């Protein structure tokens, strides 16, 4: 049974990076059959059409599946922003998304920050998105966004978080302003599955090490969006919903943090930790 944040975001979703074409559609459809009700896509992943196709094939009502997409940093200019969102809706085949994120802040403010923040708010006000948020935002940019859009306007900040990169500074800040973080790459691209401490805790709970990593991140208050194309792994990951970790287990996993960032392109902002 998937829980949701107080804002209605299912805390365990499906990542779709790399799940393109017919194979991608099949993986997303399998995930919907397994029970996933939150799908994360982006303009730059080329998976928006697979998400729409899988949703239609599933026969599920639109209202039962939470869809997130992200505006690419190449579409932040005023003239490009809204048409790109409208195109995303057309590609997915829906009249709104449940959550619309800015994928990356414009590097060195090449596009004025205020302009695309206003456009994000307008997309929500026009009904193209039920909720809005950001991705890859450090604390300073979250504060700037809040000044422009108002406190509580953002529903999440999607950033890299996994047991090897727990990002304590931004987590503490997010907690202090009641902003849920979405942990992308929550399995560290599958590396968590070979971590001995996670494996040991997994044995005790009768689940996989990956499920323990996901259960830990949710216990820390995060939304998680693991990706897989494998039916068994989709099921194994979804089982994280039913895992309750005790304090000692949580403390042991907290100790795995080594600030190990895997995504750090040149356009990255200055990370907090
Ligand atoms: N906002 C951003 O800038 C940003 C950046 C990166 C990612 N994301 C989002 O976050 C999602 C998740 O990140 P990700 O897909 O890069 O990485 P991830 O979810 O951490 O790991 C996915 C990889 O792990 C494997 N895997 C999945 N379940 C497993 C299990 N139980 N045991 C062992 N291996 C397993 C998958 O292979 P198989 O398919 O073979 O199972 C896949 O190669 C993305 O799909 C995307 O939606 C966002």
Short mmCIF file of C-alpha atoms and ligand atoms in Angstrom, two decimals:
data_model
loop_
_atom_site.label_atom_id
_atom_site.label_comp_id
_atom_site.label_asym_id
_atom_site.label_seq_id
_atom_site.Cartn_x
_atom_site.Cartn_y
_atom_site.Cartn_z
CA UNK A 1 0.00 0.00 0.00
CA UNK A 2 1.60 3.28 -1.11
CA UNK A 3 1.52 6.17 1.32
CA UNK A 4 1.23 9.78 0.18
CA UNK A 5 2.70 13.04 1.43
CA UNK A 6 0.28 15.50 3.05
CA UNK A 7 0.14 17.15 -0.37
CA UNK A 8 -1.04 13.88 -1.96
CA UNK A 9 2.19 12.75 -3.67
CA UNK A 10 2.61 8.94 -3.54
CA UNK A 11 5.88 8.41 -1.67
CA UNK A 12 6.98 5.48 -3.81
CA UNK A 13 7.00 6.21 -7.53
CA UNK A 14 8.64 4.90 -10.68
CA UNK A 15 11.59 6.57 -12.40
CA UNK A 16 11.54 6.34 -16.19
CA UNK A 17 14.97 7.56 -17.25
CA UNK A 18 16.15 5.31 -20.10
CA UNK A 19 12.80 3.49 -20.40
CA UNK A 20 12.06 4.61 -23.97
CA UNK A 21 10.13 3.07 -26.85
CA UNK A 22 8.14 -0.16 -26.70
CA UNK A 23 10.43 -1.69 -24.04
CA UNK A 24 9.98 1.36 -21.88
CA UNK A 25 6.21 1.30 -22.33
CA UNK A 26 6.17 -2.38 -21.34
CA UNK A 27 8.22 -1.67 -18.18
CA UNK A 28 5.96 1.21 -17.14
CA UNK A 29 2.85 -0.88 -17.81
CA UNK A 30 4.27 -3.70 -15.67
CA UNK A 31 4.92 -1.19 -12.89
CA UNK A 32 1.30 0.00 -13.04
CA UNK A 33 0.18 -3.65 -12.85
CA UNK A 34 2.44 -4.19 -9.83
CA UNK A 35 0.75 -1.23 -8.12
CA UNK A 36 2.91 1.85 -8.75
CA UNK A 37 0.70 4.95 -8.95
CA UNK A 38 3.32 7.68 -9.40
CA UNK A 39 5.40 7.96 -12.58
CA UNK A 40 8.30 10.36 -13.01
CA UNK A 41 9.15 11.51 -16.53
CA UNK A 42 10.80 14.58 -18.08
CA UNK A 43 10.89 16.42 -21.39
CA UNK A 44 14.52 15.39 -21.80
CA UNK A 45 14.04 11.64 -21.15
CA UNK A 46 12.01 10.91 -24.27
CA UNK A 47 9.71 8.81 -22.07
CA UNK A 48 6.63 11.03 -21.93
CA UNK A 49 5.00 9.11 -24.79
CA UNK A 50 5.77 5.75 -23.11
CA UNK A 51 4.16 7.00 -19.90
CA UNK A 52 1.00 8.05 -21.77
CA UNK A 53 0.84 4.80 -23.73
CA UNK A 54 1.34 2.65 -20.62
CA UNK A 55 -1.37 4.60 -18.79
CA UNK A 56 -3.83 4.04 -21.64
CA UNK A 57 -2.97 0.34 -21.95
CA UNK A 58 -3.37 -0.14 -18.19
CA UNK A 59 -7.02 0.93 -18.35
CA UNK A 60 -6.54 2.78 -15.06
CA UNK A 61 -8.50 6.00 -14.62
CA UNK A 62 -6.28 9.05 -15.13
CA UNK A 63 -7.13 10.20 -11.60
CA UNK A 64 -5.46 7.12 -10.09
CA UNK A 65 -2.01 7.74 -11.54
CA UNK A 66 0.16 10.62 -10.37
CA UNK A 67 2.29 11.95 -13.24
CA UNK A 68 5.32 14.22 -12.85
CA UNK A 69 7.16 15.83 -15.72
CA UNK A 70 10.00 18.36 -15.85
CA UNK A 71 10.68 21.39 -18.00
CA UNK A 72 14.11 21.00 -19.60
CA UNK A 73 16.69 23.70 -19.01
CA UNK A 74 16.62 24.35 -22.77
CA UNK A 75 12.95 25.40 -22.48
CA UNK A 76 13.19 27.97 -19.70
CA UNK A 77 13.06 31.08 -21.91
CA UNK A 78 9.69 32.87 -21.77
CA UNK A 79 8.87 32.06 -25.39
CA UNK A 80 9.62 28.36 -24.94
CA UNK A 81 8.32 27.55 -21.46
CA UNK A 82 4.53 27.34 -21.83
CA UNK A 83 4.56 25.80 -25.34
CA UNK A 84 6.92 23.11 -24.03
CA UNK A 85 4.53 22.27 -21.18
CA UNK A 86 1.59 22.15 -23.59
CA UNK A 87 3.64 19.84 -25.84
CA UNK A 88 4.41 17.56 -22.88
CA UNK A 89 0.70 17.26 -22.09
CA UNK A 90 -0.03 16.46 -25.72
CA UNK A 91 2.72 13.81 -25.86
CA UNK A 92 1.58 12.17 -22.62
CA UNK A 93 -2.04 12.52 -23.74
CA UNK A 94 -3.38 14.23 -20.62
CA UNK A 95 -4.89 17.64 -19.89
CA UNK A 96 -2.73 18.25 -16.82
CA UNK A 97 0.17 16.73 -14.94
CA UNK A 98 0.02 16.24 -11.20
CA UNK A 99 3.43 17.79 -10.65
CA UNK A 100 5.52 20.02 -12.90
CA UNK A 101 9.17 20.58 -12.03
CA UNK A 102 11.96 22.81 -13.30
CA UNK A 103 14.54 20.12 -14.16
CA UNK A 104 17.67 22.24 -13.50
CA UNK A 105 18.09 25.89 -12.54
CA UNK A 106 19.34 27.93 -15.48
CA UNK A 107 23.14 27.80 -15.18
CA UNK A 108 24.58 31.14 -14.07
CA UNK A 109 21.07 32.60 -14.44
CA UNK A 110 21.45 32.69 -18.22
CA UNK A 111 17.64 32.79 -18.22
CA UNK A 112 16.47 35.21 -15.48
CA UNK A 113 15.37 33.19 -12.43
CA UNK A 114 12.24 35.30 -11.89
CA UNK A 115 11.03 34.76 -15.45
CA UNK A 116 10.85 31.00 -15.36
CA UNK A 117 9.62 30.91 -11.75
CA UNK A 118 6.70 33.10 -12.80
CA UNK A 119 6.10 30.84 -15.80
CA UNK A 120 6.05 27.81 -13.47
CA UNK A 121 3.41 29.50 -11.30
CA UNK A 122 1.43 30.41 -14.40
CA UNK A 123 1.44 26.80 -15.62
CA UNK A 124 -0.20 25.83 -12.31
CA UNK A 125 -2.65 28.76 -12.44
CA UNK A 126 -3.67 27.81 -15.99
CA UNK A 127 -4.47 24.29 -14.77
CA UNK A 128 -1.68 22.58 -16.74
CA UNK A 129 -0.18 21.29 -13.49
CA UNK A 130 -1.88 20.52 -10.17
CA UNK A 131 1.36 21.10 -8.23
CA UNK A 132 4.70 22.69 -8.97
CA UNK A 133 8.21 22.09 -7.76
CA UNK A 134 11.87 22.11 -8.69
CA UNK A 135 14.76 19.74 -9.18
CA UNK A 136 18.47 20.05 -8.51
CA UNK A 137 17.93 23.18 -6.44
CA UNK A 138 20.33 24.03 -3.61
CA UNK A 139 19.06 25.86 -0.52
CA UNK A 140 19.87 29.34 -1.88
CA UNK A 141 17.74 28.74 -4.99
CA UNK A 142 14.91 27.27 -2.92
CA UNK A 143 14.89 30.47 -0.89
CA UNK A 144 14.87 32.60 -4.03
CA UNK A 145 12.00 30.56 -5.45
CA UNK A 146 10.02 30.93 -2.25
CA UNK A 147 10.46 34.70 -2.30
CA UNK A 148 8.99 34.82 -5.80
CA UNK A 149 6.23 32.23 -5.53
CA UNK A 150 5.41 32.49 -1.83
CA UNK A 151 5.98 30.15 1.08
CA UNK A 152 4.65 26.66 0.54
CA UNK A 153 4.20 27.07 -3.22
CA UNK A 154 6.66 24.30 -4.04
CA UNK A 155 5.56 20.71 -3.47
CA UNK A 156 9.02 19.14 -3.70
CA UNK A 157 12.66 19.52 -4.67
CA UNK A 158 13.88 16.45 -6.57
CA UNK A 159 17.57 15.83 -5.90
CA UNK A 160 20.09 13.00 -5.81
CA UNK A 161 19.74 11.16 -2.50
CA UNK A 162 20.61 7.54 -1.68
CA UNK A 163 22.28 5.79 1.25
CA UNK A 164 25.72 6.88 -0.02
CA UNK A 165 24.66 10.55 -0.48
CA UNK A 166 22.27 11.55 2.28
CA UNK A 167 22.69 15.33 1.87
CA UNK A 168 22.16 16.28 5.53
CA UNK A 169 22.30 20.08 5.06
CA UNK A 170 19.59 20.33 2.45
CA UNK A 171 17.53 17.66 4.27
CA UNK A 172 17.65 19.73 7.47
CA UNK A 173 16.65 22.86 5.56
CA UNK A 174 13.79 21.07 3.76
CA UNK A 175 12.52 19.69 7.05
CA UNK A 176 12.63 23.16 8.61
CA UNK A 177 10.34 24.56 5.89
CA UNK A 178 8.22 21.38 5.60
CA UNK A 179 9.27 20.69 2.00
CA UNK A 180 9.38 17.00 1.04
CA UNK A 181 12.42 16.01 -1.03
CA UNK A 182 12.18 13.51 -3.84
CA UNK A 183 15.19 11.20 -3.84
CA UNK A 184 16.31 10.56 -7.40
CA UNK A 185 18.64 7.69 -8.15
CA UNK A 186 17.58 6.22 -4.77
CA UNK A 187 19.28 2.90 -5.53
CA UNK A 188 22.53 4.60 -6.58
CA UNK A 189 21.96 2.92 -9.97
CA UNK A 190 21.60 -0.48 -8.32
CA UNK A 191 24.79 -0.22 -6.23
CA UNK A 192 22.84 -0.39 -2.97
CA UNK A 193 21.97 -4.01 -3.72
CA UNK A 194 25.52 -5.14 -2.90
CA UNK A 195 25.95 -3.16 0.31
CA UNK A 196 26.59 -5.67 3.17
CA UNK A 197 24.76 -3.73 5.93
CA UNK A 198 21.70 -3.28 3.74
CA UNK A 199 21.88 -6.97 2.78
CA UNK A 200 21.98 -8.01 6.43
CA UNK A 201 18.96 -5.85 7.34
CA UNK A 202 17.20 -7.13 4.22
CA UNK A 203 17.61 -10.75 5.31
CA UNK A 204 15.93 -9.96 8.62
CA UNK A 205 12.93 -8.39 6.86
CA UNK A 206 12.74 -10.96 4.06
CA UNK A 207 13.15 -8.34 1.32
CA UNK A 208 16.01 -7.13 -0.91
CA UNK A 209 18.75 -4.66 0.00
CA UNK A 210 17.23 -2.27 -2.57
CA UNK A 211 13.89 -2.37 -0.75
CA UNK A 212 15.70 -1.57 2.51
CA UNK A 213 17.37 1.45 0.89
CA UNK A 214 13.97 2.68 -0.32
CA UNK A 215 12.27 2.03 3.03
CA UNK A 216 15.06 3.95 4.75
CA UNK A 217 14.69 6.97 2.44
CA UNK A 218 10.91 7.01 2.98
CA UNK A 219 11.43 6.72 6.75
CA UNK A 220 13.64 9.82 6.44
CA UNK A 221 10.64 11.62 4.95
CA UNK A 222 11.58 11.44 1.27
CA UNK A 223 9.62 10.46 -1.82
CA UNK A 224 11.52 7.81 -3.85
CA UNK A 225 11.42 7.09 -7.60
CA UNK A 226 13.47 3.96 -8.36
CA UNK A 227 13.60 2.71 -11.97
CA UNK A 228 13.62 -0.84 -13.27
CA UNK A 229 12.54 -2.73 -16.38
CA UNK A 230 12.56 -6.09 -14.64
CA UNK A 231 9.25 -7.42 -13.30
CA UNK A 232 10.78 -9.08 -10.24
CA UNK A 233 12.84 -6.00 -9.33
CA UNK A 234 9.80 -3.75 -9.80
CA UNK A 235 7.99 -5.99 -7.30
CA UNK A 236 10.97 -6.16 -4.95
CA UNK A 237 11.29 -2.38 -4.93
CA UNK A 238 7.55 -1.88 -4.41
CA UNK A 239 7.74 -4.13 -1.35
CA UNK A 240 9.59 -1.27 0.39
CA UNK A 241 6.14 0.18 1.13
CA UNK A 242 5.58 -2.52 3.76
CA UNK A 243 8.97 -2.38 5.51
CA UNK A 244 9.17 -0.74 8.94
CA UNK A 245 12.75 -0.16 10.08
CA UNK A 246 13.65 0.25 13.75
CA UNK A 247 15.83 3.01 15.18
CA UNK A 248 18.97 0.85 15.27
CA UNK A 249 18.56 -0.11 11.60
CA UNK A 250 17.98 3.51 10.61
CA UNK A 251 21.11 4.56 12.53
CA UNK A 252 23.17 1.85 10.80
CA UNK A 253 22.03 3.02 7.35
CA UNK A 254 22.60 6.68 8.23
CA UNK A 255 26.23 5.72 8.85
CA UNK A 256 26.59 4.65 5.19
CA UNK A 257 26.56 8.28 4.03
CA UNK A 258 29.83 9.16 2.32
CA UNK A 259 28.78 12.17 0.26
CA UNK A 260 29.10 10.09 -2.92
CA UNK A 261 27.49 12.21 -5.66
CA UNK A 262 26.96 10.46 -9.00
CA UNK A 263 25.25 13.24 -11.01
CA UNK A 264 27.32 16.40 -11.27
CA UNK A 265 27.28 17.87 -14.78
CA UNK A 266 28.95 21.17 -15.57
CA UNK A 267 25.61 23.00 -15.41
CA UNK A 268 25.16 21.97 -11.75
CA UNK A 269 24.56 24.66 -9.15
CA UNK A 270 26.83 24.86 -6.10
CA UNK A 271 25.59 21.91 -4.02
CA UNK A 272 25.06 22.33 -0.28
CA UNK A 273 26.60 18.97 0.60
N1 LIG B 1 15.90 15.22 -11.67
C1 LIG B 1 17.00 14.72 -12.16
O1 LIG B 1 17.94 15.45 -12.57
C2 LIG B 1 17.17 13.23 -12.20
C3 LIG B 1 18.44 12.65 -12.40
C4 LIG B 1 18.54 11.25 -12.40
C5 LIG B 1 17.39 10.47 -12.22
N2 LIG B 1 16.17 11.06 -12.08
C6 LIG B 1 14.93 10.26 -11.92
O2 LIG B 1 15.16 9.29 -10.89
C7 LIG B 1 14.86 7.99 -11.41
C8 LIG B 1 15.70 6.95 -10.72
O3 LIG B 1 17.07 7.14 -11.01
P1 LIG B 1 17.87 6.13 -11.94
O4 LIG B 1 16.92 5.40 -12.79
O5 LIG B 1 18.94 6.88 -12.61
O6 LIG B 1 18.61 5.17 -10.88
P2 LIG B 1 18.11 4.16 -9.73
O7 LIG B 1 16.63 4.11 -9.65
O8 LIG B 1 18.90 4.46 -8.52
O9 LIG B 1 18.66 2.77 -10.28
C9 LIG B 1 18.15 2.19 -11.45
C10 LIG B 1 19.09 1.07 -11.85
O10 LIG B 1 19.16 0.08 -10.84
C11 LIG B 1 18.73 -1.17 -11.34
N3 LIG B 1 17.83 -1.74 -10.32
C12 LIG B 1 16.53 -1.40 -10.08
N4 LIG B 1 16.04 -2.11 -9.06
C13 LIG B 1 17.03 -2.91 -8.64
C14 LIG B 1 17.12 -3.89 -7.62
N5 LIG B 1 16.07 -4.16 -6.85
N6 LIG B 1 18.31 -4.53 -7.45
C15 LIG B 1 19.35 -4.27 -8.25
N7 LIG B 1 19.34 -3.37 -9.25
C16 LIG B 1 18.18 -2.69 -9.43
C17 LIG B 1 18.03 -0.91 -12.65
O11 LIG B 1 18.30 -1.91 -13.60
P3 LIG B 1 17.10 -2.86 -14.19
O12 LIG B 1 16.27 -2.04 -15.11
O13 LIG B 1 17.87 -3.91 -14.93
O14 LIG B 1 16.35 -3.41 -13.02
C18 LIG B 1 18.68 0.39 -13.10
O15 LIG B 1 19.82 0.12 -13.87
C19 LIG B 1 15.13 8.14 -12.91
O16 LIG B 1 14.59 7.06 -13.65
C20 LIG B 1 14.52 9.49 -13.17
O17 LIG B 1 13.11 9.37 -13.27
C21 LIG B 1 16.05 12.42 -12.03
#
